[in-house]
Short mmCIF file of C-alpha atoms and ligand atoms in Angstrom, two decimals:
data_model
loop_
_atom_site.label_atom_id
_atom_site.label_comp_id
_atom_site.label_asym_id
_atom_site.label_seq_id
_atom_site.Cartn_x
_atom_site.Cartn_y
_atom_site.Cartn_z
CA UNK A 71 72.83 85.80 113.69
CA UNK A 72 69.57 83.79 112.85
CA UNK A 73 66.35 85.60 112.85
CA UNK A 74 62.80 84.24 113.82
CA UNK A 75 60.23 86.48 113.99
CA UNK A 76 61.39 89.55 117.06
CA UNK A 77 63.67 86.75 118.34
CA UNK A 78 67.79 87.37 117.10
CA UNK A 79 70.01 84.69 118.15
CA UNK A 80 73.74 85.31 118.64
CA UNK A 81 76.38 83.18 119.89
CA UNK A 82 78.73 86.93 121.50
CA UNK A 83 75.95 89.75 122.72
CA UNK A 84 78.27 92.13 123.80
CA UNK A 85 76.16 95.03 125.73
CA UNK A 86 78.23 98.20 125.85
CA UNK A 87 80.07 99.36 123.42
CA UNK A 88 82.83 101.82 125.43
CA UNK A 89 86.71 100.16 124.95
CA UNK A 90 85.57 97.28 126.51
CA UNK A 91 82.74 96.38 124.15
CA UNK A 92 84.37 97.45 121.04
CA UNK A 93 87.33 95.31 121.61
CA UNK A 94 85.32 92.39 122.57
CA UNK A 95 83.81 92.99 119.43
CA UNK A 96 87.02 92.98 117.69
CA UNK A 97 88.41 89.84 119.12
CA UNK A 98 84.73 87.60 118.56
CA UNK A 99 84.63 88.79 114.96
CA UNK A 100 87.77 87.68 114.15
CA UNK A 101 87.16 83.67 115.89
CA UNK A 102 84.34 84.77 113.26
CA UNK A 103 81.48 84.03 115.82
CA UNK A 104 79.46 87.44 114.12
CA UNK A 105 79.26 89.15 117.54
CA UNK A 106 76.55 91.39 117.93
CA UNK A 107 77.09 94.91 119.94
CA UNK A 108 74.28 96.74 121.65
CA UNK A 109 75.89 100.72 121.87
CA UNK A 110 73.44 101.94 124.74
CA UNK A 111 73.44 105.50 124.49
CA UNK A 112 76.87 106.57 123.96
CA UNK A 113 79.16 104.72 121.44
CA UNK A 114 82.78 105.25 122.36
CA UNK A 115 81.42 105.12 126.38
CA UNK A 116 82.98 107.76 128.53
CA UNK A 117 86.34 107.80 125.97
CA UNK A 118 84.48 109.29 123.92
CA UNK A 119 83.97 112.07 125.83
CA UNK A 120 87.26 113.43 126.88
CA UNK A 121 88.13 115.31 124.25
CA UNK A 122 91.92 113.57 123.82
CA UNK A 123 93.40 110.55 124.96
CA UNK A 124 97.07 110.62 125.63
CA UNK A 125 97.82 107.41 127.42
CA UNK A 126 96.34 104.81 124.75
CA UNK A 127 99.55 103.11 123.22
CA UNK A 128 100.28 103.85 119.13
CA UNK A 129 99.04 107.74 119.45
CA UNK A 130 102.20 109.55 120.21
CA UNK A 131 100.30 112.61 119.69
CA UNK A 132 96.59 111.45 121.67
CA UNK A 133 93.82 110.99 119.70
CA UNK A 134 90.32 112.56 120.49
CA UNK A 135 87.87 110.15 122.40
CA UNK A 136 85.07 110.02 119.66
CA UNK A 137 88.07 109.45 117.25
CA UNK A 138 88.78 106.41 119.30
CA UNK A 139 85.75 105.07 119.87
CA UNK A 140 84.57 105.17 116.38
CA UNK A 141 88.34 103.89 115.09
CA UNK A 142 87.30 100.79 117.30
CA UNK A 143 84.12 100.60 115.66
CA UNK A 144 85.32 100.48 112.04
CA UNK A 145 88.18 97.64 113.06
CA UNK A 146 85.19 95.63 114.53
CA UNK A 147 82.97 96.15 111.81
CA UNK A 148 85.91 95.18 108.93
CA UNK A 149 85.91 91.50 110.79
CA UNK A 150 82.20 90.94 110.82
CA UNK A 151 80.89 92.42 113.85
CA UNK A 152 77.35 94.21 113.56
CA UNK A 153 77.05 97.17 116.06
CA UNK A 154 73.73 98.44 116.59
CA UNK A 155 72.58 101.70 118.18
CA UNK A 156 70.12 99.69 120.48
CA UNK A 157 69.79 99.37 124.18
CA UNK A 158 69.23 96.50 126.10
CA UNK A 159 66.47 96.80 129.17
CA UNK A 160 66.55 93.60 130.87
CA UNK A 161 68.57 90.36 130.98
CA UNK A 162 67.44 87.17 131.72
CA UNK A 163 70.61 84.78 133.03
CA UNK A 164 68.26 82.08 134.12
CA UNK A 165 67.53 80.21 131.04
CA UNK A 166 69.69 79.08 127.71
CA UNK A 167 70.30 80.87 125.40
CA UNK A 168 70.26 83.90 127.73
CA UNK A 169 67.45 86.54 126.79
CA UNK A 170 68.32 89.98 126.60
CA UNK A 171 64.94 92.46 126.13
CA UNK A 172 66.13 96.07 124.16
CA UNK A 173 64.64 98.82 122.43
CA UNK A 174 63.76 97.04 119.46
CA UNK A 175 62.81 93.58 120.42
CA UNK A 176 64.53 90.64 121.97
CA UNK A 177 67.73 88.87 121.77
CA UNK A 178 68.97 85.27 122.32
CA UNK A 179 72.80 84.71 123.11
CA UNK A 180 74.67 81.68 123.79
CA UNK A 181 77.23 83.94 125.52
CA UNK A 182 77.16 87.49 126.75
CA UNK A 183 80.33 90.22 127.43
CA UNK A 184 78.60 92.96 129.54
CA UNK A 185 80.61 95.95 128.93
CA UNK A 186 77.99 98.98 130.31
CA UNK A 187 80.58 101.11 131.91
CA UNK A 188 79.38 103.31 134.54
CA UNK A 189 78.55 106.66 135.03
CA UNK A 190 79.87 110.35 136.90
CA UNK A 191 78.50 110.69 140.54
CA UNK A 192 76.64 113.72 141.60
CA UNK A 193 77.10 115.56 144.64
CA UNK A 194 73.99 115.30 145.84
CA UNK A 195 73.50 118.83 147.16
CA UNK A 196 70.33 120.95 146.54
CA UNK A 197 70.45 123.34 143.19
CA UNK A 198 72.53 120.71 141.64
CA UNK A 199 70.02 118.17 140.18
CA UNK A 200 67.77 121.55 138.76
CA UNK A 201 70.84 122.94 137.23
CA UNK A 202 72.05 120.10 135.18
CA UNK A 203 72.37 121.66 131.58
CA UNK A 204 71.95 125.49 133.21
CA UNK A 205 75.89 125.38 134.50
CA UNK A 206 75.78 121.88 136.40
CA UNK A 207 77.71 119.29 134.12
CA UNK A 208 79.86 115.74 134.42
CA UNK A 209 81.07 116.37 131.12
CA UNK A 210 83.62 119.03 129.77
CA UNK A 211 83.96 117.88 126.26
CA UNK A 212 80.33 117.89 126.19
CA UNK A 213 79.75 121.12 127.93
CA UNK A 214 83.27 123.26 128.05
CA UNK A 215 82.18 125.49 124.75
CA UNK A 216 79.31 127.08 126.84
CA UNK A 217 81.69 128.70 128.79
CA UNK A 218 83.90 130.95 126.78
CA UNK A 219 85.28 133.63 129.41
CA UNK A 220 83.08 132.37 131.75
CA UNK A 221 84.02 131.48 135.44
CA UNK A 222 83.97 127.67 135.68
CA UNK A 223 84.62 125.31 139.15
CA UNK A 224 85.43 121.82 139.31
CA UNK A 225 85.02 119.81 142.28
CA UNK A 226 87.23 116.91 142.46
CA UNK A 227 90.94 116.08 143.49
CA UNK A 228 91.39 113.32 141.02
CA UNK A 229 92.77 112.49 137.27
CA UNK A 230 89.44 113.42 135.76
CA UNK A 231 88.99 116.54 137.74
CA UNK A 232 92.29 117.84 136.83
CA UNK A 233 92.37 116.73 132.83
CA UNK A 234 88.66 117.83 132.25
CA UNK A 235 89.85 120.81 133.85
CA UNK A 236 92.71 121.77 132.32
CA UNK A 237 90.76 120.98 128.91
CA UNK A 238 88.24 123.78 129.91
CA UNK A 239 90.86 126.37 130.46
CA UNK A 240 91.02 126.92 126.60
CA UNK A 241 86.94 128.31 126.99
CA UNK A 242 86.75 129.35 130.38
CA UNK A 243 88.75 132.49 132.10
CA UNK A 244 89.12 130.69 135.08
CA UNK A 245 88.73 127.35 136.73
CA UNK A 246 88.67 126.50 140.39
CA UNK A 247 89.83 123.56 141.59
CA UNK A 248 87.09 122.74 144.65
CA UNK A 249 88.72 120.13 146.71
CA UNK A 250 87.55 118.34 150.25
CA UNK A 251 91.34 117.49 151.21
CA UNK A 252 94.57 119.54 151.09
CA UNK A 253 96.18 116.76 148.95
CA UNK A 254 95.39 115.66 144.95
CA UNK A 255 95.06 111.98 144.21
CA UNK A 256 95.69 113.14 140.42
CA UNK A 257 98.81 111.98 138.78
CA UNK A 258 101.99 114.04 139.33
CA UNK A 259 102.37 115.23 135.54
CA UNK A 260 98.21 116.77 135.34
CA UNK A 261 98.88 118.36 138.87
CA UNK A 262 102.17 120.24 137.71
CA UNK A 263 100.62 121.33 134.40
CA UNK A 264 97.17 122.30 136.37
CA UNK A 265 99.62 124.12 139.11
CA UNK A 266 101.78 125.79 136.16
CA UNK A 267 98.25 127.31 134.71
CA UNK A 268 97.86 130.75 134.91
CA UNK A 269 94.08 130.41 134.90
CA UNK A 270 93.68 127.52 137.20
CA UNK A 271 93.18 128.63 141.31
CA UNK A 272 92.53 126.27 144.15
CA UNK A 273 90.60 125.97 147.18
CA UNK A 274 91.29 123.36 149.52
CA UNK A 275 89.92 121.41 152.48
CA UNK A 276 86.18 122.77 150.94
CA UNK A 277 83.08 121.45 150.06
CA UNK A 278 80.51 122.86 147.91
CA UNK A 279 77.00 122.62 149.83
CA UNK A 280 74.81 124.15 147.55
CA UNK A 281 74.37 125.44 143.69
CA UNK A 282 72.86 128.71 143.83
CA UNK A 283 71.01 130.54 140.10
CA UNK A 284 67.36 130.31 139.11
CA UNK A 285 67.74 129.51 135.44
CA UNK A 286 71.81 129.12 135.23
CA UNK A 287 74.32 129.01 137.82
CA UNK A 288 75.54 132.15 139.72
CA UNK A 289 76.78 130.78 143.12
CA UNK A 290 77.87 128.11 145.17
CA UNK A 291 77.74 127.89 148.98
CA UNK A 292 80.86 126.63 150.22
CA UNK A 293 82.25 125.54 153.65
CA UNK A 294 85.23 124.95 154.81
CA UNK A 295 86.06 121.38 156.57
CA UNK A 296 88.51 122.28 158.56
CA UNK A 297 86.97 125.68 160.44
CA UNK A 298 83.36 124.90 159.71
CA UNK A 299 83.41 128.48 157.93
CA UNK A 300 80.90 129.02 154.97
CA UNK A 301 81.16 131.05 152.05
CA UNK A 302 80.14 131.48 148.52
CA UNK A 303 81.76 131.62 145.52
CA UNK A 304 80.43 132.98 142.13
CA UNK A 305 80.64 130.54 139.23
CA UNK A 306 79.11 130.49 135.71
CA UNK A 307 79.57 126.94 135.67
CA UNK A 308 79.53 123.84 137.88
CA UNK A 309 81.72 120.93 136.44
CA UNK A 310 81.80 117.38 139.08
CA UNK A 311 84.41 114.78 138.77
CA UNK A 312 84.16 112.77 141.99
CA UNK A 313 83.85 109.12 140.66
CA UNK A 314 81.61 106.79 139.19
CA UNK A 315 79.34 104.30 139.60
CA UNK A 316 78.88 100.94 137.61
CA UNK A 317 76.01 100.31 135.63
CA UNK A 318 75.28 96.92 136.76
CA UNK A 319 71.51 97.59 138.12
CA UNK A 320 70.34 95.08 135.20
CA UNK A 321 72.14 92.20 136.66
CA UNK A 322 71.21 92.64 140.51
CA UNK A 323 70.33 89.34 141.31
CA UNK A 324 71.82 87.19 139.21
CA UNK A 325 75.72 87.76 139.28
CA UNK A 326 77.76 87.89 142.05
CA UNK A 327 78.76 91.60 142.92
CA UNK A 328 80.73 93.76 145.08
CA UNK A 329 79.69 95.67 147.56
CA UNK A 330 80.22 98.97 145.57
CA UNK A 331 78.04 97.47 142.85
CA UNK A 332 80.64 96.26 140.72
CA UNK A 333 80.71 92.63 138.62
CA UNK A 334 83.06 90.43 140.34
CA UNK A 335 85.35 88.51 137.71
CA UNK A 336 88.15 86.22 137.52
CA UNK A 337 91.30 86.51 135.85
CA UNK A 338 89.51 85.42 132.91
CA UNK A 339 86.69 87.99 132.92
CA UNK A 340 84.53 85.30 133.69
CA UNK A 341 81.16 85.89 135.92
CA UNK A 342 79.48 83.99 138.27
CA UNK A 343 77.21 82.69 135.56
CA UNK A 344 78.83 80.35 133.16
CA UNK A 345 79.27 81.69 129.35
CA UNK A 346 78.93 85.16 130.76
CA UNK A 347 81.57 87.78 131.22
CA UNK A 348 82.30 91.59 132.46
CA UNK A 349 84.87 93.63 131.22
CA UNK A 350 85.80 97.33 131.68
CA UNK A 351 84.35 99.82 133.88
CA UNK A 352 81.40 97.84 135.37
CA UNK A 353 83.99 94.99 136.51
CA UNK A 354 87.14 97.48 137.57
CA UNK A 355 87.37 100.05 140.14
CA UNK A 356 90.99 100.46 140.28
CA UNK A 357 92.50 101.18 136.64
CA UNK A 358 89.61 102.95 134.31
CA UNK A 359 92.10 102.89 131.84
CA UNK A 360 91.11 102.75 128.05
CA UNK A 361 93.90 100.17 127.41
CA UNK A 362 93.00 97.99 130.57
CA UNK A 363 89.32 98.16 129.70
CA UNK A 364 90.43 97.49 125.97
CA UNK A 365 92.05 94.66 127.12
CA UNK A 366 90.15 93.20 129.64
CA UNK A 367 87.31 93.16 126.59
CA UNK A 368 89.88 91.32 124.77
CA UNK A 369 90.34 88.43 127.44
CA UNK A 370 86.44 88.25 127.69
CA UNK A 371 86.20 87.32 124.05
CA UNK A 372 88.96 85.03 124.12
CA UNK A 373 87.22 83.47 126.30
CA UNK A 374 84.28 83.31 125.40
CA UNK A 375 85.48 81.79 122.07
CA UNK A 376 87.17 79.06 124.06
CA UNK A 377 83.58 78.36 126.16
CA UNK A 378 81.69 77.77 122.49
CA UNK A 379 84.43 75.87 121.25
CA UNK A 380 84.40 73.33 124.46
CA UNK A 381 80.29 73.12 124.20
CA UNK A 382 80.48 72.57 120.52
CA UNK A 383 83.09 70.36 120.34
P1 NAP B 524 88.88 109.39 141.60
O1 NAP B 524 90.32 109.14 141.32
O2 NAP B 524 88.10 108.43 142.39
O3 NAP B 524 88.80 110.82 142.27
C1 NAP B 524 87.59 111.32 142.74
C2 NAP B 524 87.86 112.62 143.44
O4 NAP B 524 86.63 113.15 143.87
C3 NAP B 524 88.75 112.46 144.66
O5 NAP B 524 89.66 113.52 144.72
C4 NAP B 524 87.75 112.51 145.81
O6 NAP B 524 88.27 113.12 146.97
C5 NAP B 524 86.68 113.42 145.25
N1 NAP B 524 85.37 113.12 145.83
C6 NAP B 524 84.74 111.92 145.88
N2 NAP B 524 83.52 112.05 146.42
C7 NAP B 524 83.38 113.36 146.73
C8 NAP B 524 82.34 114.11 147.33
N3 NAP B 524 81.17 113.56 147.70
N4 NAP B 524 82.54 115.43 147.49
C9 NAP B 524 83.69 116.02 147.10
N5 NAP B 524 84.72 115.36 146.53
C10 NAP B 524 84.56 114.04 146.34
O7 NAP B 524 88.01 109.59 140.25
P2 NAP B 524 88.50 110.08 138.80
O8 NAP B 524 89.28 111.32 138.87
O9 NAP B 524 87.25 110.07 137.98
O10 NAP B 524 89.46 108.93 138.33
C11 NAP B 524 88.99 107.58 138.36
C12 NAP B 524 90.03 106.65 137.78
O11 NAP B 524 90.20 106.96 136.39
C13 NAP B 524 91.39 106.80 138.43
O12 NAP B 524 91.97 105.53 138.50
C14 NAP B 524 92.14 107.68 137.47
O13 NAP B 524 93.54 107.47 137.52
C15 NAP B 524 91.54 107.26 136.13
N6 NAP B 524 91.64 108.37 135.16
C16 NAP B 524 92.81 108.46 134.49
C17 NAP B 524 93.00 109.48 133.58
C18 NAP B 524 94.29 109.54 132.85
O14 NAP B 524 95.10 108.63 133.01
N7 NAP B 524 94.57 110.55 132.09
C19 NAP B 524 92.00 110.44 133.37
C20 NAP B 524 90.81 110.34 134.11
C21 NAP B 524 90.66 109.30 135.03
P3 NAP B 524 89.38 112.37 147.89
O15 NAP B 524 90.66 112.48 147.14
O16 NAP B 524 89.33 113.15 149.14
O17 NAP B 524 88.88 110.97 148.04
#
C-alpha cells in the first residue's frame, strides 16, 4: 500500500470480509499483491453468526462461525494481508485507480473483489420493525441466550429456519416452526432432527400478520392461508429466516445486476467492469455455502492476480 496524504493506494481492495473476502484475502496475499480488506461491520459475515458450521470441509466435528471467520483472518494476515475494521461508503468505478470513500478516508485500488454479503429479510408486518431487540430477531446466535425457557417462533421453511432453530432449542422451551406452505425446502437431515425434537411444534400453511407486545413480544396474529382463519399465538420471541437480500446498493449504476439485486459474474467472478470482481453472497443466490463463497473468493483473486500481471507485463 502507498500512502499520500488521506489517499491509500492498493493494487486488491477487497470490501467484505465474510468467506468470500477473507479468502480473497488469502489467495492476493500469497501472489504477494498486500491486499487490503475493508470488514464492514461484521468480520466473519453471516458465518460468523451461526453458532457452528458443520458442512465446511476439514472440521469433522463443525467449528463455531466466529471461530471460522477469525481462523480465516489469521491465515490471511500470516501472508501479508492487512484487514481493517473500516467500512467503505461509496465506490467510484468510473475512473482508474477506482476510488472507494470509507469511514476513515479514501482508498485507491487498481482492482477491487466486492465481497459485502447480504443481509436477513424482514417480514414486513406491523410490530415487527418496533420490536427488533424486544423479541424480534434475524439472528439466533446473536439473540438465542435471551430466551432461556422462553417460548420462541421461527418463521421460515428453509435451511436457516430449521438450523437456527434447532440451535435455540438448547435456551428456549419451545420453538414453533411458522411456515406459509405445508412442505420444508430445508434439507432432509435438519428436517428429521427438527421433526425428532421433542421441543420443536409446527404450524403449517400460516402466516404471521402481526407482532403483538408494547415493550417485548407477547403475541403474534396469525392466519391461516388455506381457510383465511386468524388466530394468535403467544411467543416470547420472534426469530425470521425467510431469505436475504444482497448488499449491492453501492454499485447500482455501475455494474450489471440481476433483477433480484444481485452482481452478475462470469465463471471467473469477473464483473461488468474490467479489474473488478464479486464473490459470495452478493453474486450467488443459489448455494450460500461457506465453501462456495470461500471459493468463489478464491477464483476472484486468482484472477485478479492474472488481470495485474497482463497490465504490468
Ligand atoms: P431459503 O432457502 O430461501 O428459505 C426461505 C424460507 O422462507 C422459505 O421456506 C420460504 O417459504 C420462506 N419465506 C420467504 N419469504 C417469506 C415471507 N414473506 N413470509 C413467510 N415465509 C417466507 O432461505 P434460507 O433458509 O436462509 O437458506 C438460503 C440458502 O442458504 C439455501 O440455499 C440454504 O440451503 C443455504 N443454507 C444452508 C445451510 C446449511 O447447509 N446448513 C444453513 C443455512 C442456509 P417457501 O418455502 O414457501 O418459499
Amino acid at each position: 500500500m502507498t500512502t499520500n496524504g488521506d489517499e491509500r493506494h492498493v493494487k486488491v481492495l477487497v470490501v467484505g470480509a465474510g468467506p468470500a473476502g477473507l479468502s480473497a484475502a488469502l489467495y492476493a496475499a500469497r501472489a504477494e499483491l498486500a491486499p487490503v480488506v475493508l470488514t464492514g461491520l461484521q468480520l466473519g459475515g453471516q458465518a460468523a453468526l451461526t453458532h457452528v458450521i458443520e458442512n465446511y470441509p476439514g472440521f469433522p466435528t463443525g467449528v463455531g462461525g466466529a471461530e471460522l471467520g477469525e481462523l480465516f483472518q489469521k491465515q490471511a494476515e500470516n501472508f501479508g494481508a492487512k484487514v481493517e475494521f473500516d467500512m467503505a461508503h461509496e465506490i467510484d468505478l468510473s475512473q482508474r485507480p477506482f476510488k472507494v470513500t470509507t469511514d476513515t478516508g479514501e482508498y485507491k485500488a487498481d482492482t477491487l473483489i466486492l465481497t459485502t454479503g447480504a443481509n436477513p429479510n424482514p417480514l414486513g408486518i406491523p410490530g415487527e420493525s418496533e420490536l427488533i431487540g424486544r423479541g424480534v430477531s434475524y439472528c439466533a446466535t446473536c439473540d438465542g441466550w435471551f430466551f432461556k425457557d422462553k417460548k420462541v417462533v421461527i418463521v421460515g421453511g428453509g435451511d436457516s429456519a430449521f438450523e437456527e432453530g434447532l440451535f435455540i432449542t438448547r435456551y428456549a422451551s419451545s420453538v414453533t416452526v411458522i411456515h406459509r406452505r405445508d412442505e420444508f425446502r430445508a434439507s432432509p437431515i435438519l428436517q428429521k432432527r427438527a421433526k425428532e425434537h421433542p421441543k420443536m411444534n409446527f404450524i403449517l400453511d400460516t402466516i404471521v400478520t402481526e407482532v403483538v407486545g408494547s415493550d417485548k413480544v407477547t403475541t403474534l396474529k396469525l392466519k391461516n392461508v388455506k381457510t383465511n382463519a386468524e388466530s394468535t399465538f403467544d411467543t416470547d420471541g420472534l426469530f425470521i429466516f425467510i431469505g436475504h437480500t444482497p448488499n449491492t446498493q453501492m454499485f447500482k449504476g455501475q455494474l450489471e445486476m440481476s433483477d433480484l439485486g444481485y452482481v452478475v459474474v462470469n465463471d471467473k467472478m469477473e464483473t461488468s467492469v474490467e479489474g473488478v470482481y464479486a464473490a459470495g453472497e452478493i453474486a450467488d443466490p443459489h448455494f450460500r455455502q461457506v465453501i462456495t463463497s470461500a471459493g468463489m473468493g478464491a477464483a476472484a483473486a486468482i484472477q485478479a492476480t492474472r488481470f495485474l500481471e497482463a497490465v504490468t507485463a
